[in-house]
Each structure stands twice: as structure tokens, then as C-alpha cells.
mmCIF file of C-alpha atoms in Angstrom:
data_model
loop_
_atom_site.group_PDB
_atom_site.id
_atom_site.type_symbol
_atom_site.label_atom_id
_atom_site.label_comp_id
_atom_site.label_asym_id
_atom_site.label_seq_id
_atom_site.Cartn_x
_atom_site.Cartn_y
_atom_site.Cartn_z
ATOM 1 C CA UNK P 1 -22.166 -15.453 31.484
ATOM 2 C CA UNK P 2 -24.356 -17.833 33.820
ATOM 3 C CA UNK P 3 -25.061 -20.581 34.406
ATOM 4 C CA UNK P 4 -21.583 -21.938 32.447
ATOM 5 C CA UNK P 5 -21.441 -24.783 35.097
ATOM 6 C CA UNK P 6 -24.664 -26.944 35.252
ATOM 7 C CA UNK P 7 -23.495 -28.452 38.477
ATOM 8 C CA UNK P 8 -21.654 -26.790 41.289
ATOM 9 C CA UNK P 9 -23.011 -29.684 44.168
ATOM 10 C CA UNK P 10 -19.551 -31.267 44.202
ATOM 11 C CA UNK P 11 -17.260 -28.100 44.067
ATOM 12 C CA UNK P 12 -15.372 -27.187 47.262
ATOM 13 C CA UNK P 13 -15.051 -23.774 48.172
ATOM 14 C CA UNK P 14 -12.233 -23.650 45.687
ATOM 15 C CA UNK P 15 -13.300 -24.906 42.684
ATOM 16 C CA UNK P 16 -16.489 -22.707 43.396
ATOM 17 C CA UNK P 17 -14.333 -19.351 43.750
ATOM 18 C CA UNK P 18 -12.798 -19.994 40.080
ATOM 19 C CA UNK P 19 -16.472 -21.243 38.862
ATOM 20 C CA UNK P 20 -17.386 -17.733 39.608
ATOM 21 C CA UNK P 21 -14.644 -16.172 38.260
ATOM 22 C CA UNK P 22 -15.121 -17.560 34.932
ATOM 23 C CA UNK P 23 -18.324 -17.121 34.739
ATOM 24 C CA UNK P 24 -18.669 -13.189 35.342
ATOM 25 C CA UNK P 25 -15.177 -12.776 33.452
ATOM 26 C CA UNK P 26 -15.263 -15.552 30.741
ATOM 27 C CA UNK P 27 -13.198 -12.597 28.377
ATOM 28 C CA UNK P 28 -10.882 -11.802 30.645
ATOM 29 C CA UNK P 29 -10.332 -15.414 31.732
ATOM 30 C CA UNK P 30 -9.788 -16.486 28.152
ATOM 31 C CA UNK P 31 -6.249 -14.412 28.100
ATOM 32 C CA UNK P 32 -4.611 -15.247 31.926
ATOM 33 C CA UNK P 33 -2.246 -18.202 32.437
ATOM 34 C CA UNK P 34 -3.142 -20.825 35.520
ATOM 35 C CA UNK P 35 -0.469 -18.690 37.729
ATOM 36 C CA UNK P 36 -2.665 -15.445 36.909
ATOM 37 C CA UNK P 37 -6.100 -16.851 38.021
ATOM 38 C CA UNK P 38 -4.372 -18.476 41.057
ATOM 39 C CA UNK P 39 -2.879 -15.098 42.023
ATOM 40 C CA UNK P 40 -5.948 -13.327 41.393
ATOM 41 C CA UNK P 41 -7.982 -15.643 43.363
ATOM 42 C CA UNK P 42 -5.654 -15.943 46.068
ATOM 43 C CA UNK P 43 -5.201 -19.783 45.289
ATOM 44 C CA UNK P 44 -2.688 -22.233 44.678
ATOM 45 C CA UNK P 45 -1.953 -23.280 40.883
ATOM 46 C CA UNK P 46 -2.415 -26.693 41.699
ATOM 47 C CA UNK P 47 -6.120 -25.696 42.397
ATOM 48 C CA UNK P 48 -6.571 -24.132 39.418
ATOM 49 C CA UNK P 49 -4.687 -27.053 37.530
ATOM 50 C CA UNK P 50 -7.145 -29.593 39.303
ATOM 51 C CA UNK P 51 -10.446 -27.611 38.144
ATOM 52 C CA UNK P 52 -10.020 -28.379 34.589
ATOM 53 C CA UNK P 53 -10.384 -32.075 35.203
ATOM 54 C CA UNK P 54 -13.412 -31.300 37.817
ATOM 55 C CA UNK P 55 -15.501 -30.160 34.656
ATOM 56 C CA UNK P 56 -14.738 -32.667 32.287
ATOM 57 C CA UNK P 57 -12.277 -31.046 30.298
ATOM 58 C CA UNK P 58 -8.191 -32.182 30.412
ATOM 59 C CA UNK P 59 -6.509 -29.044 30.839
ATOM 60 C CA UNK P 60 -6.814 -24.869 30.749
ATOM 61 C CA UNK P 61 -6.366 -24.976 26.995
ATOM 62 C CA UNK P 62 -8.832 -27.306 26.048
ATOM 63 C CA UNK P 63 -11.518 -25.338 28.831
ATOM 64 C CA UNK P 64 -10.582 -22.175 26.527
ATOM 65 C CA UNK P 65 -11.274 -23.669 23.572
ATOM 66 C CA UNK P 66 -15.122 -24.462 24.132
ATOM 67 C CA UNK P 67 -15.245 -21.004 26.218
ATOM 68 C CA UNK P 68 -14.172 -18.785 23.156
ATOM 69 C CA UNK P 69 -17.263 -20.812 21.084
ATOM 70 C CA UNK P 70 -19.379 -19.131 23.417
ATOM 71 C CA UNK P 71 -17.745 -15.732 24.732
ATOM 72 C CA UNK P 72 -16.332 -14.170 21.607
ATOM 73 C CA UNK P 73 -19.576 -11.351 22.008
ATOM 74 C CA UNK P 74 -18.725 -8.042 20.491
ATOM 75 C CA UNK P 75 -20.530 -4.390 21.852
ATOM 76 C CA UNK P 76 -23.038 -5.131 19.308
ATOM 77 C CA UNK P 77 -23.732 -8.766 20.307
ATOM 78 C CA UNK P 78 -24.227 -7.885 23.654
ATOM 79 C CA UNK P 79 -26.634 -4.931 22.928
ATOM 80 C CA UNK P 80 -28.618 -7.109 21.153
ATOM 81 C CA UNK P 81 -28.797 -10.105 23.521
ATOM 82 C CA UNK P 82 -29.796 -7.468 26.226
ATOM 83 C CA UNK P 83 -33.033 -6.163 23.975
ATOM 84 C CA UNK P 84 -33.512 -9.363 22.865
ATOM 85 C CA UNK P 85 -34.904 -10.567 26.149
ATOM 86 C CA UNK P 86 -36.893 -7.651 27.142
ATOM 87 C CA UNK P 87 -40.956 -6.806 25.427
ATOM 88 C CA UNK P 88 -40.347 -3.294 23.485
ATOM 89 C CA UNK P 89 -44.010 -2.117 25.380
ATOM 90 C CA UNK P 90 -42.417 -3.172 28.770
ATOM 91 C CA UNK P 91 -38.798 -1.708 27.905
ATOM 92 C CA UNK P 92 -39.062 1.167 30.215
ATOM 93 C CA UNK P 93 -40.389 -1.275 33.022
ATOM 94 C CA UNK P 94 -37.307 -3.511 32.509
ATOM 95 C CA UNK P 95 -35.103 -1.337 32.366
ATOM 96 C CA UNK P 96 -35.864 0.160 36.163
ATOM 97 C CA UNK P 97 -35.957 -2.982 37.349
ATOM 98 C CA UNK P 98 -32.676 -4.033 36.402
ATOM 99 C CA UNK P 99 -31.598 -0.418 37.559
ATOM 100 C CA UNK P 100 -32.862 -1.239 40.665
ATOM 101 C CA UNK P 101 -31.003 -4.611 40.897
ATOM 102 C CA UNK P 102 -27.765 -2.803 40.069
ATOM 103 C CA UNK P 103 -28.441 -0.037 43.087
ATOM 104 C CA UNK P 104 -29.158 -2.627 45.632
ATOM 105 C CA UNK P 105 -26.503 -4.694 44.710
ATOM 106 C CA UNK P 106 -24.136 -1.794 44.633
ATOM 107 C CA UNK P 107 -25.267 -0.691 47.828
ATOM 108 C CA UNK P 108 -24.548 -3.817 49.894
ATOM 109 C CA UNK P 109 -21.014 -3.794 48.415
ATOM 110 C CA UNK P 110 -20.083 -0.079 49.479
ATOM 111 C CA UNK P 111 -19.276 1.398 53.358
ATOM 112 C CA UNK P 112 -20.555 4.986 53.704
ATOM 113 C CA UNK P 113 -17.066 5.000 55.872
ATOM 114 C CA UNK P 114 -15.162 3.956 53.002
ATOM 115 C CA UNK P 115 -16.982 7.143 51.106
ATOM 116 C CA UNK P 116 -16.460 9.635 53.531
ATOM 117 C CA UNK P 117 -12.879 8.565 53.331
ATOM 118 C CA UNK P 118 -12.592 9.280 49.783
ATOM 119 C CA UNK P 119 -14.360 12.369 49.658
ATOM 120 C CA UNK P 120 -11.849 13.380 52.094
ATOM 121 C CA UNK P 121 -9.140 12.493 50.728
ATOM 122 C CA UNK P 122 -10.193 14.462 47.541
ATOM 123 C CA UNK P 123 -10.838 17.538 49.319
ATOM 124 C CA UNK P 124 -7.583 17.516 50.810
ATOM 125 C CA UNK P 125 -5.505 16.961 47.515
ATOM 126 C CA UNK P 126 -3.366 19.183 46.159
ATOM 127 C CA UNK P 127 -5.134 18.174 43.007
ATOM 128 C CA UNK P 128 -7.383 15.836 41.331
ATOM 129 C CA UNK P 129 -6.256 13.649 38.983
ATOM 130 C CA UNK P 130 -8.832 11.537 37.159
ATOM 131 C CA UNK P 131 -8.745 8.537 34.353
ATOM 132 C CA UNK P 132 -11.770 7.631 32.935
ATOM 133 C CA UNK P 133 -11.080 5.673 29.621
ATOM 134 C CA UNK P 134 -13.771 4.959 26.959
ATOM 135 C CA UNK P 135 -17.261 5.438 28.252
ATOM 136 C CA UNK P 136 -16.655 6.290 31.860
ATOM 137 C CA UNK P 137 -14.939 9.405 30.059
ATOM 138 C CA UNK P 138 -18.591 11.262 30.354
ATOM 139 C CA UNK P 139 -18.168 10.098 33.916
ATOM 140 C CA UNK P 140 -14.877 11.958 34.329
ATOM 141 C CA UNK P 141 -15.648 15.006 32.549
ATOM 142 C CA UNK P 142 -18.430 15.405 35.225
ATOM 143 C CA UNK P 143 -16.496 15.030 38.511
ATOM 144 C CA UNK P 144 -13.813 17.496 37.387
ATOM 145 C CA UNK P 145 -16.306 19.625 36.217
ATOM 146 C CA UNK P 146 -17.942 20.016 39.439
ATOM 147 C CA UNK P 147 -14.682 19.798 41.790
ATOM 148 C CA UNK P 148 -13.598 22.877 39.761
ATOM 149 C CA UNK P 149 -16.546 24.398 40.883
ATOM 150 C CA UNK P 150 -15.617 24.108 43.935
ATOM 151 C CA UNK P 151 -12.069 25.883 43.926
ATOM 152 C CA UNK P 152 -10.249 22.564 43.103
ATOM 153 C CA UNK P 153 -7.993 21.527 40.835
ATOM 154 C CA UNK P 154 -8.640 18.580 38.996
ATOM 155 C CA UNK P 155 -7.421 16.691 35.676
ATOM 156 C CA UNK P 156 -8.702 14.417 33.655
ATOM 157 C CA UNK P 157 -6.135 12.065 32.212
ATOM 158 C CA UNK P 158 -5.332 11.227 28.635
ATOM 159 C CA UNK P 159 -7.277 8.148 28.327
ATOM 160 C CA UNK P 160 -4.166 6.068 26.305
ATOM 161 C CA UNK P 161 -0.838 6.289 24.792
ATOM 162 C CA UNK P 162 1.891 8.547 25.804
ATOM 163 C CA UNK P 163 -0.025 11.491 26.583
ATOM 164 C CA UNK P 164 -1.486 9.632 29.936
ATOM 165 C CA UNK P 165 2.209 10.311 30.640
ATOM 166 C CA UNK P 166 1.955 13.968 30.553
ATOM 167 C CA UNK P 167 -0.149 14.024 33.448
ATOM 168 C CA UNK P 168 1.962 11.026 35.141
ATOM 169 C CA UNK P 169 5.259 13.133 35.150
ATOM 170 C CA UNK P 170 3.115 15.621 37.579
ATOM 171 C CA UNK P 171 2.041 13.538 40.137
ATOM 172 C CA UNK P 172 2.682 14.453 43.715
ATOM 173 C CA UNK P 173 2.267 12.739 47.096
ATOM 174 C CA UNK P 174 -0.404 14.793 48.580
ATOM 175 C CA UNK P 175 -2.079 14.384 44.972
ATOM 176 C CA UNK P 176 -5.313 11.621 44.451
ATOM 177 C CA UNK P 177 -5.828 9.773 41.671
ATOM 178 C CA UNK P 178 -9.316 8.282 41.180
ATOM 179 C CA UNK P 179 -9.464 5.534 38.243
ATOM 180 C CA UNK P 180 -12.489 3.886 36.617
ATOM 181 C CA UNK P 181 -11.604 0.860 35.608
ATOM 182 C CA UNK P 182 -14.172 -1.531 33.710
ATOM 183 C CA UNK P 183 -14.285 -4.844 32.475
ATOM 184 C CA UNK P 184 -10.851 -5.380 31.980
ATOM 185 C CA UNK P 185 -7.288 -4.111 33.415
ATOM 186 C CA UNK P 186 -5.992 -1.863 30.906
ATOM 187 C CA UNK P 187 -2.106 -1.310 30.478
ATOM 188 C CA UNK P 188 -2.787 2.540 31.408
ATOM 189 C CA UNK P 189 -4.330 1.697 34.073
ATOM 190 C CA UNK P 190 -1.435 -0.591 35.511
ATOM 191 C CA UNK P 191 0.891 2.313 34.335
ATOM 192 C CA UNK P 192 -1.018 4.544 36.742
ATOM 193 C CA UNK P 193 -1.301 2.132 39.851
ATOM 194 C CA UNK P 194 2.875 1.803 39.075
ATOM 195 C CA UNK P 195 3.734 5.144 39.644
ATOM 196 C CA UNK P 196 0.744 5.566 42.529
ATOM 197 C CA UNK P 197 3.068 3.089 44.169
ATOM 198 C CA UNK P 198 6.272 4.763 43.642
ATOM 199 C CA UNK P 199 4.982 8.511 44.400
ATOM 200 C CA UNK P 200 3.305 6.947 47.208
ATOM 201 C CA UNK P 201 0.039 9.329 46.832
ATOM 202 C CA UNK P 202 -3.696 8.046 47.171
ATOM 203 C CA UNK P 203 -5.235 5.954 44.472
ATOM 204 C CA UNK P 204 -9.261 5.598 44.602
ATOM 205 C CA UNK P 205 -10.669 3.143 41.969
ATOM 206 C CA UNK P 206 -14.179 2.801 40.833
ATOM 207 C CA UNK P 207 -14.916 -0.652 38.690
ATOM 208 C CA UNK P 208 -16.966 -3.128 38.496
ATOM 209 C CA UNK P 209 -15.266 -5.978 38.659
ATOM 210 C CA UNK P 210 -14.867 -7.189 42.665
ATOM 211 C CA UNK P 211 -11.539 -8.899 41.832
ATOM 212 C CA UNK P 212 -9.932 -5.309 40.550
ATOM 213 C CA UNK P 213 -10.435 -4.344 44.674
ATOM 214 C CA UNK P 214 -7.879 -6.238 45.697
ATOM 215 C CA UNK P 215 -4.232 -6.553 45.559
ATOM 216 C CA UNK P 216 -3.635 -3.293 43.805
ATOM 217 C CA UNK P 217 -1.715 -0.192 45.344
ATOM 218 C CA UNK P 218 -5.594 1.641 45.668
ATOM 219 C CA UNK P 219 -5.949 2.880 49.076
ATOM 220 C CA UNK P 220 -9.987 2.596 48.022
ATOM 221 C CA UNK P 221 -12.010 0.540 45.859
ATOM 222 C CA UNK P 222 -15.465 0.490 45.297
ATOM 223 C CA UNK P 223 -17.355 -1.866 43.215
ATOM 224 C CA UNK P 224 -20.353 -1.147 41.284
ATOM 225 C CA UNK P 225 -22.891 -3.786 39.529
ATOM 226 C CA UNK P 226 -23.162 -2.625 35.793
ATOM 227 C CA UNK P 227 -24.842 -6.140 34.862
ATOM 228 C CA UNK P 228 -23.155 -9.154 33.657
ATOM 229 C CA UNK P 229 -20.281 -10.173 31.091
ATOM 230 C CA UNK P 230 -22.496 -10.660 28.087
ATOM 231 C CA UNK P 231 -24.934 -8.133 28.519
ATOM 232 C CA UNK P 232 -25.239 -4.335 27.949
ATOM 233 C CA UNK P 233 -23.479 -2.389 30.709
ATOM 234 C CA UNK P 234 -25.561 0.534 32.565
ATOM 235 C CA UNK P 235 -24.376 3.555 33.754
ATOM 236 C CA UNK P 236 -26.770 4.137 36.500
ATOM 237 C CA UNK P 237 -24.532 3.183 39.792
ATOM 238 C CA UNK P 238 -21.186 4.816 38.393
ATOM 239 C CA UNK P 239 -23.110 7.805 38.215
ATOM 240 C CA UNK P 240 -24.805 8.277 41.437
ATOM 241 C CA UNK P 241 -21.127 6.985 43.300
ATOM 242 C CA UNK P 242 -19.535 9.573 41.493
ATOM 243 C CA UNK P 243 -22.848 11.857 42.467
ATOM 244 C CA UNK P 244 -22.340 11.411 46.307
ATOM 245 C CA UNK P 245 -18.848 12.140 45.900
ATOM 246 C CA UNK P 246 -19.449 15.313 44.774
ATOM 247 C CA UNK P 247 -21.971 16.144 47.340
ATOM 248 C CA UNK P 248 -20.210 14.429 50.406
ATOM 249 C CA UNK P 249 -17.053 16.667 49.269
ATOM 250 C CA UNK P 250 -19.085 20.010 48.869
ATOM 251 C CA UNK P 251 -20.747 18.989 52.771
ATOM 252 C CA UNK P 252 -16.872 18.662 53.556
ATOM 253 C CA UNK P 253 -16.209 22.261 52.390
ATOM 254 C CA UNK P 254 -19.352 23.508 52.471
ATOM 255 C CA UNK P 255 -18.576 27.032 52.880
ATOM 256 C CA UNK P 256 -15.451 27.720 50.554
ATOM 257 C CA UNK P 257 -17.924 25.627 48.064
ATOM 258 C CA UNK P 258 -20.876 28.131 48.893
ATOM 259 C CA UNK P 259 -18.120 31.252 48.556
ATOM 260 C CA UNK P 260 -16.690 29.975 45.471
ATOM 261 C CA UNK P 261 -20.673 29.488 43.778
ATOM 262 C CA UNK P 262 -21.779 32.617 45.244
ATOM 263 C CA UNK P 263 -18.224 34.625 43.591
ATOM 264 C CA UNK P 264 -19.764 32.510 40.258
ATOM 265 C CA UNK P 265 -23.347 34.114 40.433
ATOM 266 C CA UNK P 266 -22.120 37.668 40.820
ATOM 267 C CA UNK P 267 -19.790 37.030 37.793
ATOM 268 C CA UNK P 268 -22.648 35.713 35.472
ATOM 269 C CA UNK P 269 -24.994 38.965 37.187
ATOM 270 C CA UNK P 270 -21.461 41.076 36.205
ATOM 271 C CA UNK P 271 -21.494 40.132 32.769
ATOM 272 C CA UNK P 272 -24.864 38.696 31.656
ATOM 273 C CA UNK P 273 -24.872 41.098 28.658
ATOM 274 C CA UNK P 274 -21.856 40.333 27.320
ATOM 275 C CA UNK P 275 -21.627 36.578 28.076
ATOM 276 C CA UNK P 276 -25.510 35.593 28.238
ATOM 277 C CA UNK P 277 -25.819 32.259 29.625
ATOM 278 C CA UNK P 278 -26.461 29.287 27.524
ATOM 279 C CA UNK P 279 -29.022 26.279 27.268
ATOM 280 C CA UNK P 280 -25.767 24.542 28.797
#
């Protein structure tokens, strides 16, 4: 949501910090107390107390209450704000652009070093686990599919409820768990990020919210633009992140991955009349 502060001349560095808080994460704002944005934005809560009066509204509550008039955007709302600005004979057009916006911006935030880190720490687990709630679940499905391809053993995670706790009661120091974690910090996810702590093993989290990078137990975070609050969220940079982690882990064992698809090939060669391979 831009554009929620006409006027940002005046603000000190401060007041700017939570300006842009609220406006990328007017939802999640909506539910935190003064000590929660302070802590999340490494401020005081006298700060945060202060900023209220700095844009003409008497306190946090009274800010909420003209946010939720304008926040309170469902799926479908935001689907339809999204198409609603773009020329249906243009749509394909638009919709590379704002790809393209989403790559770049992605790109500036993320250190190849940081990704060679995590693709080695992934080919070095013992195994794989991986939550991917709601629609990153597509996202998960892939990397585990391809990982097993390459003689490792990876999970993907209940996405809520008890049975994320199945996979919980398993985890093992010299295991990695890599979490997408959109929009908003779910309770599974700070379940997960709890017992990464205690077991002490690597956490790697994927999200796009920059704020979710810090201050957690994740040895690695990387942050990718999806577009903003309001809008319809794309897929596009999740998916190639997750892409080069594939491929930078296949480079990393490039020949037990080239034994392990070559042992596959003479398999499908083995049994091609019996199992005949599908359009999948």
C-alpha cells in the first residue's frame, strides 16, 4: 500500500523506517502492539509512540482504525485491483514488465555468496527438510522433487496443525530446514524456527518480506520481491531462487548427480514396456 503518507519531508530516519513498514505491511501492522513494531524495527517504543502524533492521529489505536478502512483487501480484492490497472490487449506486456521489476529488484537484494552457501549447506545435510505452506507448496513439491533426484533425502513438511510435528520430532543437527515464509509469520513457522534453535541445525528461509531476515534463528535469508501488499503476488522470483538452488547444488555434486540420472535412464530403458513413461 503506497503512498499511505502524503508527506515524508519532515520524518527523521525513524519515523521514515516505520512509514515504510506500514506501508508494505499495513495487514500485518494492523495486529502488532507498539513493543512489536519497535522490536521489529530495531527501535525504541517511545519512537513508535511519538509517530502516531507525527501523522496527525493521537495514538496506535486510532492510526488502526482509519488503516483497517483501507487495508481490509481479501485474495479476491487484490486480484482484481491488480487487473484493474492493466489494458486486457497489453496484459501480456504488463505482466513482463512487472516480472522484470520483481527480478531486478530481487537480484540487488541477494549475494551469489550467500547462495553458494545454501546450496552447500543442502548438499551436505543429512536430509532436507522443507515447509512450504499454501501456495509456495507447488514451490516445495519441486525442490524435493529434484533433490531426490539427486540421491537426497528430502521432506516436505505438513503445512499446519500437529502433523508439522511429525516431521519436527525428526530433526537432527546436521539436518537443513529451508522455510518459505510469505506475507505474514505463521505460528508453524515460529514452531519450526523454535526447535531450529534448540536442535541447533541450519535454517534457510525464503520470503518476501525484508523484515522476516532478521532476528530469527535462520542462518540464511533471502528476500524476494513478489509485488506489493495490496496487489496480486507473482511467483516468478521464488521460482527461479529455488531454480538456482537446484542447479548450484547439482554443480556441487555434479557427478553423484550425473551417476544417480544416468542409474535413472537405464531403469526407464530396463522397463519401458512395462512402465512406459508418461506425458509427466
Amino acid at each position: 500500500m503506497k503512498n499511505l503518507f502524503s508527506d515524508k519531508s519532515g520524518f527523521s530516519p525513524s519515523q521514515l523506517k516505520i512509514a515504510d513498514f506500514i506501508e508494505r505491511y499495513p495487514e500485518e501492522m494492523l495486529f502488532m502492539t507498539e513493543q512489536e513494531i519497535a522490536d521489529r524495527l530495531g527501535t525504541s517504543i517511545a519512537t513508535v509512540s511519538r509517530f502516531w502524533r507525527a501523522v496527525g492521529y493521537e495514538n496506535a489505536k486510532a492510526f488502526k482504525l482509519k488503516l483497517r478502512e483501507t487495508s481490509d483487501k481479501t485474495p479476491a480484492v487484490k486480484l482484481e485491483k491488480t487487473i484493474s490497472e492493466m489494458d486486457a490487449s497489453s496484459l501480456p506486456v504488463k505482466m513482463l514488465e512487472q516480472a522484470v521489476h520483481h527480478l531486478q529488484e530481487t537480484s540487488k537484494k541477494t549475494d551469489p555468496d550467500d547462495l553458494e552457501q545454501a546450496a552447500r549447506l543442502m548438499a551436505s545435510a543429512r536430509r532436507v527438510y522443507v515447509y512450504a505452506p499454501g501456495p509456495s507448496l507447488s514451490l516445495g513439491e519441486l525442490l524435493s522433487y529434484r533433490l531426490s533426484r539427486f540421491g537426497m533425502s528430502s521432506r516436505v513438511m505438513a503445512g499446519s496443525g500437529h502433523e508439522l510435528l511429525e516431521s519436527l520430532a525428526h530433526l537432527e543437527q546436521d539436518d537443513v530446514v529451508l522455510i518459505f515464509s510469505f506475507t505474514r509469520m505463521l505460528p508453524e513457522t515460529e514452531v519450526i524456527l523454535d526447535c531450529v534453535s534448540r536442535v541447533r541445525n541450519a535454517a534457510i528461509m525464503i520470503t518476501d518480506r525484508e523484515d522476516f531476515r532478521y532476528g530469527t534463528p535462520a542462518q540464511l535469508s533471502f528476500f524476494v520481491s513478489r509485488g506489493d501488499m495490496g496487489e496480486f503476488h507473482s511467483m516468478v522470483t521464488p521460482l527461479l531462487l529455488v531454480e538456482q538452488l537446484i542447479l548450484s547444488i547439482g554443480m556441487l555434486n555434479k557427478e553423484q548427480v550425473l551417476k544417480k540420472l544416468d542409474d535413472l535412464g537405464k531403469l526407464r530403458t530396463r522397463y519401458a514396456d512395462k512402465l512406459p513413461r508418461g506425458k509427466a
